[in-house]
Each structure stands twice: as C-alpha cells, then as structure tokens.
mmCIF file of C-alpha atoms in Angstrom:
data_model
loop_
_atom_site.group_PDB
_atom_site.id
_atom_site.type_symbol
_atom_site.label_atom_id
_atom_site.label_comp_id
_atom_site.label_asym_id
_atom_site.label_seq_id
_atom_site.Cartn_x
_atom_site.Cartn_y
_atom_site.Cartn_z
ATOM 1 C CA UNK A 153 11.927 20.066 -12.162
ATOM 2 C CA UNK A 154 14.336 20.806 -9.458
ATOM 3 C CA UNK A 155 17.542 17.969 -9.774
ATOM 4 C CA UNK A 156 19.899 20.463 -7.387
ATOM 5 C CA UNK A 157 19.685 17.895 -4.984
ATOM 6 C CA UNK A 158 19.780 14.643 -6.880
ATOM 7 C CA UNK A 159 23.920 14.211 -6.371
ATOM 8 C CA UNK A 160 23.964 14.797 -2.830
ATOM 9 C CA UNK A 161 25.790 12.060 -0.657
ATOM 10 C CA UNK A 162 23.199 10.736 1.885
ATOM 11 C CA UNK A 163 24.418 8.795 5.137
ATOM 12 C CA UNK A 164 21.552 6.389 5.695
ATOM 13 C CA UNK A 165 20.257 5.671 9.356
ATOM 14 C CA UNK A 166 19.866 1.981 10.461
ATOM 15 C CA UNK A 167 16.154 1.175 11.484
ATOM 16 C CA UNK A 168 16.815 -2.536 11.916
ATOM 17 C CA UNK A 169 19.742 -4.441 12.406
ATOM 18 C CA UNK A 170 20.861 -7.980 13.824
ATOM 19 C CA UNK A 171 24.824 -8.855 14.841
ATOM 20 C CA UNK A 172 26.331 -11.279 11.941
ATOM 21 C CA UNK A 173 29.805 -11.923 13.061
ATOM 22 C CA UNK A 174 30.820 -15.481 12.764
ATOM 23 C CA UNK A 175 31.665 -17.285 15.892
ATOM 24 C CA UNK A 176 35.135 -18.779 16.662
ATOM 25 C CA UNK A 177 35.476 -22.450 15.334
ATOM 26 C CA UNK A 178 33.002 -22.251 12.726
ATOM 27 C CA UNK A 179 35.705 -23.316 9.817
ATOM 28 C CA UNK A 180 36.446 -21.877 6.604
ATOM 29 C CA UNK A 181 32.900 -22.193 5.205
ATOM 30 C CA UNK A 182 31.534 -19.783 7.224
ATOM 31 C CA UNK A 183 34.219 -17.180 6.043
ATOM 32 C CA UNK A 184 33.799 -18.082 2.517
ATOM 33 C CA UNK A 185 31.836 -14.732 1.865
ATOM 34 C CA UNK A 186 33.650 -12.562 4.073
ATOM 35 C CA UNK A 187 34.379 -9.961 1.583
ATOM 36 C CA UNK A 188 31.003 -9.946 -0.333
ATOM 37 C CA UNK A 189 27.977 -8.038 0.427
ATOM 38 C CA UNK A 190 24.607 -8.882 -0.283
ATOM 39 C CA UNK A 191 22.344 -5.657 -0.938
ATOM 40 C CA UNK A 192 18.775 -5.462 -2.245
ATOM 41 C CA UNK A 193 15.792 -3.377 -2.386
ATOM 42 C CA UNK A 194 11.919 -4.013 -3.470
ATOM 43 C CA UNK A 195 9.267 -1.801 -5.008
ATOM 44 C CA UNK A 196 8.143 1.179 -3.216
ATOM 45 C CA UNK A 197 5.866 4.257 -3.863
ATOM 46 C CA UNK A 198 6.987 7.934 -4.996
ATOM 47 C CA UNK A 199 4.671 10.027 -2.832
ATOM 48 C CA UNK A 200 4.611 13.729 -3.175
ATOM 49 C CA UNK A 201 6.002 14.279 0.363
ATOM 50 C CA UNK A 202 9.461 12.681 1.192
ATOM 51 C CA UNK A 203 9.383 8.792 2.348
ATOM 52 C CA UNK A 204 12.340 6.696 3.092
ATOM 53 C CA UNK A 205 12.585 3.403 1.241
ATOM 54 C CA UNK A 206 14.027 0.397 2.764
ATOM 55 C CA UNK A 207 17.464 -1.231 1.843
ATOM 56 C CA UNK A 208 18.316 -4.479 2.877
ATOM 57 C CA UNK A 209 22.298 -5.334 3.370
ATOM 58 C CA UNK A 210 24.235 -8.226 4.596
ATOM 59 C CA UNK A 211 27.772 -8.825 5.416
ATOM 60 C CA UNK A 212 30.246 -11.034 6.918
ATOM 61 C CA UNK A 213 33.464 -9.797 7.637
ATOM 62 C CA UNK A 214 36.490 -11.564 8.634
ATOM 63 C CA UNK A 215 37.315 -12.375 12.383
ATOM 64 C CA UNK A 216 40.561 -9.850 11.831
ATOM 65 C CA UNK A 217 38.731 -6.990 10.210
ATOM 66 C CA UNK A 218 39.670 -3.687 11.420
ATOM 67 C CA UNK A 219 37.035 -1.391 9.315
ATOM 68 C CA UNK A 220 34.614 -2.100 6.530
ATOM 69 C CA UNK A 221 32.026 -0.190 4.629
ATOM 70 C CA UNK A 222 29.600 -0.301 1.799
ATOM 71 C CA UNK A 223 29.319 2.661 -0.730
ATOM 72 C CA UNK A 224 26.223 2.503 -2.959
ATOM 73 C CA UNK A 225 25.438 4.967 -5.939
ATOM 74 C CA UNK A 226 21.765 5.426 -7.238
ATOM 75 C CA UNK A 227 20.883 6.115 -10.771
ATOM 76 C CA UNK A 228 17.513 7.593 -11.323
ATOM 77 C CA UNK A 229 15.337 6.046 -14.408
ATOM 78 C CA UNK A 230 16.354 9.147 -16.734
ATOM 79 C CA UNK A 231 20.357 7.994 -16.446
ATOM 80 C CA UNK A 232 21.130 10.829 -14.101
ATOM 81 C CA UNK A 233 22.421 10.668 -10.240
ATOM 82 C CA UNK A 234 19.840 10.177 -7.273
ATOM 83 C CA UNK A 235 22.475 10.408 -4.792
ATOM 84 C CA UNK A 236 24.473 7.747 -2.956
ATOM 85 C CA UNK A 237 24.515 5.685 0.462
ATOM 86 C CA UNK A 238 27.405 4.954 2.999
ATOM 87 C CA UNK A 239 27.414 2.082 5.477
ATOM 88 C CA UNK A 240 30.193 1.284 7.918
ATOM 89 C CA UNK A 241 31.492 -0.811 10.578
ATOM 90 C CA UNK A 242 29.417 1.554 13.277
ATOM 91 C CA UNK A 243 26.030 -0.365 11.566
ATOM 92 C CA UNK A 244 25.037 -3.770 12.349
ATOM 93 C CA UNK A 245 26.168 -6.239 9.843
ATOM 94 C CA UNK A 246 22.623 -7.388 8.998
ATOM 95 C CA UNK A 247 20.116 -4.643 8.985
ATOM 96 C CA UNK A 248 17.494 -2.429 6.816
ATOM 97 C CA UNK A 249 18.863 1.150 6.030
ATOM 98 C CA UNK A 250 16.719 3.811 4.450
ATOM 99 C CA UNK A 251 17.206 6.241 1.390
ATOM 100 C CA UNK A 252 14.744 8.954 1.065
ATOM 101 C CA UNK A 253 13.217 9.876 -1.940
ATOM 102 C CA UNK A 254 10.579 13.025 -2.390
ATOM 103 C CA UNK A 255 8.139 13.212 -5.301
ATOM 104 C CA UNK A 256 8.966 17.181 -5.932
ATOM 105 C CA UNK A 257 12.628 15.834 -7.072
ATOM 106 C CA UNK A 258 12.807 12.318 -7.983
ATOM 107 C CA UNK A 259 11.462 10.472 -10.538
ATOM 108 C CA UNK A 260 8.919 7.287 -10.749
ATOM 109 C CA UNK A 261 10.498 4.677 -12.493
ATOM 110 C CA UNK A 262 13.415 1.817 -12.165
ATOM 111 C CA UNK A 263 16.174 3.115 -10.143
ATOM 112 C CA UNK A 264 19.868 1.255 -10.613
ATOM 113 C CA UNK A 265 22.266 0.562 -7.699
ATOM 114 C CA UNK A 266 25.632 -0.289 -8.016
ATOM 115 C CA UNK A 267 28.529 -0.015 -5.133
ATOM 116 C CA UNK A 268 31.373 -1.375 -3.726
ATOM 117 C CA UNK A 269 32.166 -3.301 -0.246
ATOM 118 C CA UNK A 270 35.682 -2.156 1.100
ATOM 119 C CA UNK A 271 36.984 -4.701 4.191
ATOM 120 C CA UNK A 272 40.567 -3.533 5.817
ATOM 121 C CA UNK A 273 41.975 -6.502 7.427
ATOM 122 C CA UNK A 274 44.426 -6.517 10.374
ATOM 123 C CA UNK A 275 46.922 -9.121 9.936
ATOM 124 C CA UNK A 276 49.733 -8.777 12.091
ATOM 125 C CA UNK A 277 51.389 -5.275 11.318
ATOM 126 C CA UNK A 278 49.554 -5.276 8.140
ATOM 127 C CA UNK A 279 46.504 -3.878 7.051
ATOM 128 C CA UNK A 280 45.487 -5.122 3.547
ATOM 129 C CA UNK A 281 42.245 -3.767 2.089
ATOM 130 C CA UNK A 282 40.056 -5.846 -0.224
ATOM 131 C CA UNK A 283 37.444 -3.908 -2.680
ATOM 132 C CA UNK A 284 34.616 -6.013 -4.067
ATOM 133 C CA UNK A 285 31.822 -4.790 -6.603
ATOM 134 C CA UNK A 286 28.275 -5.023 -4.919
ATOM 135 C CA UNK A 287 26.182 -7.314 -7.281
ATOM 136 C CA UNK A 288 24.151 -4.332 -9.317
ATOM 137 C CA UNK A 289 20.238 -4.437 -8.702
ATOM 138 C CA UNK A 290 17.200 -2.415 -9.730
ATOM 139 C CA UNK A 291 14.114 -1.409 -7.797
ATOM 140 C CA UNK A 292 10.846 0.331 -8.975
ATOM 141 C CA UNK A 293 9.335 3.384 -7.708
ATOM 142 C CA UNK A 294 5.706 4.181 -8.835
ATOM 143 C CA UNK A 295 3.336 6.901 -8.366
ATOM 144 C CA UNK A 296 0.451 6.674 -5.777
ATOM 145 C CA UNK A 297 -2.719 4.965 -6.958
ATOM 146 C CA UNK A 298 -5.751 7.493 -7.540
ATOM 147 C CA UNK A 299 -9.454 6.726 -7.907
ATOM 148 C CA UNK A 300 -12.421 8.576 -9.384
ATOM 149 C CA UNK A 301 -15.898 8.051 -8.820
ATOM 150 C CA UNK A 302 -18.960 9.687 -10.622
ATOM 151 C CA UNK A 303 -22.791 9.634 -9.486
ATOM 152 C CA UNK A 304 -25.170 11.426 -11.793
ATOM 153 C CA UNK A 305 -28.432 13.086 -10.345
ATOM 154 C CA UNK A 306 -30.404 11.085 -12.525
ATOM 155 C CA UNK A 307 -30.347 8.364 -14.648
ATOM 156 C CA UNK A 308 -32.751 8.885 -17.080
ATOM 157 C CA UNK A 309 -32.560 13.133 -17.719
ATOM 158 C CA UNK A 310 -35.219 14.765 -20.229
ATOM 159 C CA UNK A 311 -33.987 16.348 -23.286
ATOM 160 C CA UNK A 312 -32.657 19.804 -22.238
ATOM 161 C CA UNK A 313 -32.463 18.846 -18.519
ATOM 162 C CA UNK A 314 -29.560 20.350 -16.300
ATOM 163 C CA UNK A 315 -27.918 17.487 -14.763
ATOM 164 C CA UNK A 316 -25.448 17.353 -11.824
ATOM 165 C CA UNK A 317 -22.618 15.020 -11.346
ATOM 166 C CA UNK A 318 -20.730 14.395 -8.127
ATOM 167 C CA UNK A 319 -17.228 13.508 -8.520
ATOM 168 C CA UNK A 320 -14.798 12.270 -5.561
ATOM 169 C CA UNK A 321 -11.066 12.092 -6.226
ATOM 170 C CA UNK A 322 -9.168 10.191 -3.619
ATOM 171 C CA UNK A 323 -5.096 9.157 -3.989
ATOM 172 C CA UNK A 324 -2.970 6.682 -1.824
ATOM 173 C CA UNK A 325 -0.926 7.849 0.987
ATOM 174 C CA UNK A 326 1.885 6.306 2.710
ATOM 175 C CA UNK A 327 -0.537 4.845 5.342
ATOM 176 C CA UNK A 328 -1.549 2.803 2.594
ATOM 177 C CA UNK A 329 -5.484 4.202 2.577
ATOM 178 C CA UNK A 330 -7.060 6.617 0.031
ATOM 179 C CA UNK A 331 -7.724 10.451 0.919
ATOM 180 C CA UNK A 332 -9.654 12.988 -0.760
ATOM 181 C CA UNK A 333 -7.521 14.817 -3.085
ATOM 182 C CA UNK A 334 -7.924 18.645 -2.993
ATOM 183 C CA UNK A 335 -7.299 21.053 -6.363
ATOM 184 C CA UNK A 336 -7.632 17.912 -8.742
ATOM 185 C CA UNK A 337 -9.670 18.842 -11.918
ATOM 186 C CA UNK A 338 -12.511 17.094 -12.889
ATOM 187 C CA UNK A 339 -13.787 17.194 -16.564
ATOM 188 C CA UNK A 340 -17.166 15.211 -17.479
ATOM 189 C CA UNK A 341 -16.375 13.288 -20.996
ATOM 190 C CA UNK A 342 -18.772 11.672 -23.305
ATOM 191 C CA UNK A 343 -18.395 8.934 -25.706
ATOM 192 C CA UNK A 344 -18.993 10.146 -29.206
ATOM 193 C CA UNK A 345 -17.912 7.262 -31.609
ATOM 194 C CA UNK A 346 -14.953 5.762 -30.421
ATOM 195 C CA UNK A 347 -13.383 8.955 -28.894
ATOM 196 C CA UNK A 348 -13.928 10.754 -25.472
ATOM 197 C CA UNK A 349 -14.796 14.158 -25.809
ATOM 198 C CA UNK A 350 -15.164 16.972 -23.179
ATOM 199 C CA UNK A 351 -18.761 18.196 -22.102
ATOM 200 C CA UNK A 352 -18.558 22.069 -22.510
ATOM 201 C CA UNK A 353 -18.511 23.696 -19.377
ATOM 202 C CA UNK A 354 -18.705 20.608 -17.055
ATOM 203 C CA UNK A 355 -15.635 20.821 -15.301
ATOM 204 C CA UNK A 356 -14.327 21.591 -11.422
ATOM 205 C CA UNK A 357 -11.745 21.471 -9.147
ATOM 206 C CA UNK A 358 -11.874 19.203 -5.962
ATOM 207 C CA UNK A 359 -12.208 20.620 -2.521
ATOM 208 C CA UNK A 360 -10.462 19.685 0.231
ATOM 209 C CA UNK A 361 -12.587 16.783 0.774
ATOM 210 C CA UNK A 362 -11.842 15.597 -2.858
ATOM 211 C CA UNK A 363 -15.392 16.349 -4.152
ATOM 212 C CA UNK A 364 -16.724 18.368 -7.018
ATOM 213 C CA UNK A 365 -19.783 18.760 -8.843
ATOM 214 C CA UNK A 366 -20.260 19.128 -12.664
ATOM 215 C CA UNK A 367 -22.917 20.543 -14.158
ATOM 216 C CA UNK A 368 -24.497 20.305 -17.870
ATOM 217 C CA UNK A 369 -27.293 20.154 -20.070
ATOM 218 C CA UNK A 370 -28.377 17.205 -21.537
ATOM 219 C CA UNK A 371 -29.208 17.558 -25.443
ATOM 220 C CA UNK A 372 -28.228 13.747 -26.735
ATOM 221 C CA UNK A 373 -31.237 11.505 -27.850
ATOM 222 C CA UNK A 374 -30.945 7.917 -26.667
ATOM 223 C CA UNK A 375 -28.080 6.549 -24.780
ATOM 224 C CA UNK A 376 -24.890 8.434 -24.139
ATOM 225 C CA UNK A 377 -22.041 6.992 -21.957
ATOM 226 C CA UNK A 378 -20.117 9.379 -19.747
ATOM 227 C CA UNK A 379 -17.003 9.446 -17.424
ATOM 228 C CA UNK A 380 -15.000 11.870 -15.486
ATOM 229 C CA UNK A 381 -11.383 12.272 -16.152
ATOM 230 C CA UNK A 382 -9.365 13.637 -13.291
ATOM 231 C CA UNK A 383 -5.654 15.351 -13.509
ATOM 232 C CA UNK A 384 -4.142 14.984 -10.064
ATOM 233 C CA UNK A 385 -0.818 16.793 -11.013
ATOM 234 C CA UNK A 386 2.297 14.859 -10.151
ATOM 235 C CA UNK A 387 0.219 12.053 -8.978
ATOM 236 C CA UNK A 388 -0.916 11.425 -12.621
ATOM 237 C CA UNK A 389 -4.558 11.293 -14.093
ATOM 238 C CA UNK A 390 -7.329 9.049 -12.914
ATOM 239 C CA UNK A 391 -10.967 8.199 -14.459
ATOM 240 C CA UNK A 392 -14.019 6.967 -13.415
ATOM 241 C CA UNK A 393 -16.241 3.959 -14.394
ATOM 242 C CA UNK A 394 -18.076 4.632 -17.597
ATOM 243 C CA UNK A 395 -22.009 5.280 -16.797
ATOM 244 C CA UNK A 396 -24.793 5.472 -19.172
ATOM 245 C CA UNK A 397 -27.628 8.181 -19.360
ATOM 246 C CA UNK A 398 -31.170 7.431 -21.607
ATOM 247 C CA UNK A 399 -32.560 10.484 -22.370
ATOM 248 C CA UNK A 400 -36.372 10.448 -22.080
ATOM 249 C CA UNK A 401 -38.776 13.020 -24.171
ATOM 250 C CA UNK A 402 -38.651 16.408 -23.702
ATOM 251 C CA UNK A 403 -41.371 17.914 -21.220
ATOM 252 C CA UNK A 404 -44.197 19.424 -22.724
ATOM 253 C CA UNK A 405 -44.740 22.976 -22.167
ATOM 254 C CA UNK A 406 -48.279 24.246 -20.580
ATOM 255 C CA UNK A 407 -50.506 25.327 -23.269
ATOM 256 C CA UNK A 408 -52.233 28.300 -22.532
ATOM 257 C CA UNK A 409 -56.348 28.058 -22.953
ATOM 258 C CA UNK A 410 -57.763 30.629 -25.810
ATOM 259 C CA UNK A 411 -60.422 32.924 -24.549
ATOM 260 C CA UNK A 412 -63.712 33.233 -26.089
ATOM 261 C CA UNK A 413 -64.512 36.416 -27.647
#
C-alpha cells in the first residue's frame, strides 16, 4: 500500500463558519474559555475515491487577541501518521473544516486526533503566548456497505440439470445510494455439513452493471442450500442470502421401440 502521502501537511478549507467573538460588556464568564478550543469529528465512510471528512471546531479568543491557531495531528489505525491540519485567525472562530481521506492510501478503522491551540495576545507592548492542548478525540472510518443478490433459474432442478444463478453486486457510493460494482468476483457456494464450499466452475466477474451469471450442473439429491460470495477488492467481501433448491427426479430418457423380425 502506498503510504508516501500520509505524513503531508494539509491546509484545510472552510466550508461553513459563524463568527464567535464575544461582545464587550459580557463579563469574565464569557471569556472563561478564551484559551480552550473545542474540536470533534463524527464517523464516516472511507470510499475508494477521495472524499472530505468534516471536522468541527470552536474557539472564543480574548478580545485583545493578535493571532490564534489550531494545529491538529491525525494518527491512522495502524499507529502511523495520517497527516495534519492547520486552522488560524483567518478562519471563522466557529466552523466546520474538511480533512481529505482516500481509500487508496488511507486505512479503515479508528483515527486518533491530538493538537494544540495557540493564542498570541496583545497587552500594551507585550505579546504573551498561551499554548493549550486540544482534548484528544477519535472517529471511525468504515468501508462502504455492499450487497449481493442471487436468483436461480429454477427452484426444483432435476438431477443432472444445468442451472443458472443470476447474481448482482452493489456497493455504497458517496451520495448514499447503491450502484452496481464492476469487476467483482462472484462465486457460488453450497453448504456441506457446517461448512461452505465452492461449487466447481460456478464463478464469474461482474460487468459494469454489477451483474454476473453463474452456471453449474446440479448433482445433489434432496435439498441443497446455496449462497453467492463476492470479493469487491478494497471494499471487502459480501454474501447473498441463502437459498435452497430441492432436486427432483432425473428426467427419464426416451426408450427406443424394438422392431419386429
């Protein structure tokens, strides 16, 4: 996996912000958190394509502030660096920033965020600095959901009959909708005792619309339970609901008539 970009510094772009400076005359209580920054992030989805994950923040710097900034460091689920972020006085004091994550270079799992909030005050001819740690927090990035459906050409195959199973594989996209997954493997499996085993030759890859057709020859008497297992690559694996087929008797062949001598 290419992790060369994991340690890069990312300057975040504000997508929403509201001014949060305290008005004169609000008293000491309004300035009680002047040197504290509130930062958090909710769970998200790690798609194959790059998407921006929202990071919420809020500060209330003192009225005499000259500059302020928040520096954040992101730690990936495997303990390596996942980049950093910088928010400064040029941004609104309350807003939502975005941190970019890409399925090709980032990992699914729990991310840990640490950081500092620095305020440079202006008191007469002095410029005291206050550096306060940001309370560490975590957020989860999961893989997109996926789904597999399977529909056999018959529910009561005869022994020896060739059966088709139409499979459709879909995965979740940034819009929240599900679309067909192309080039995903689809393997028909049957339940043998308590284990799932592959049905020989019943394997295919999905087309652009996410559909594949699996073919096999039914050779099992009585009831047999099947499912379709799909490997979607970086998205993970998915399985269809189980379906059971009940074999009928083998179709009798036509008997030729004996001619009279």
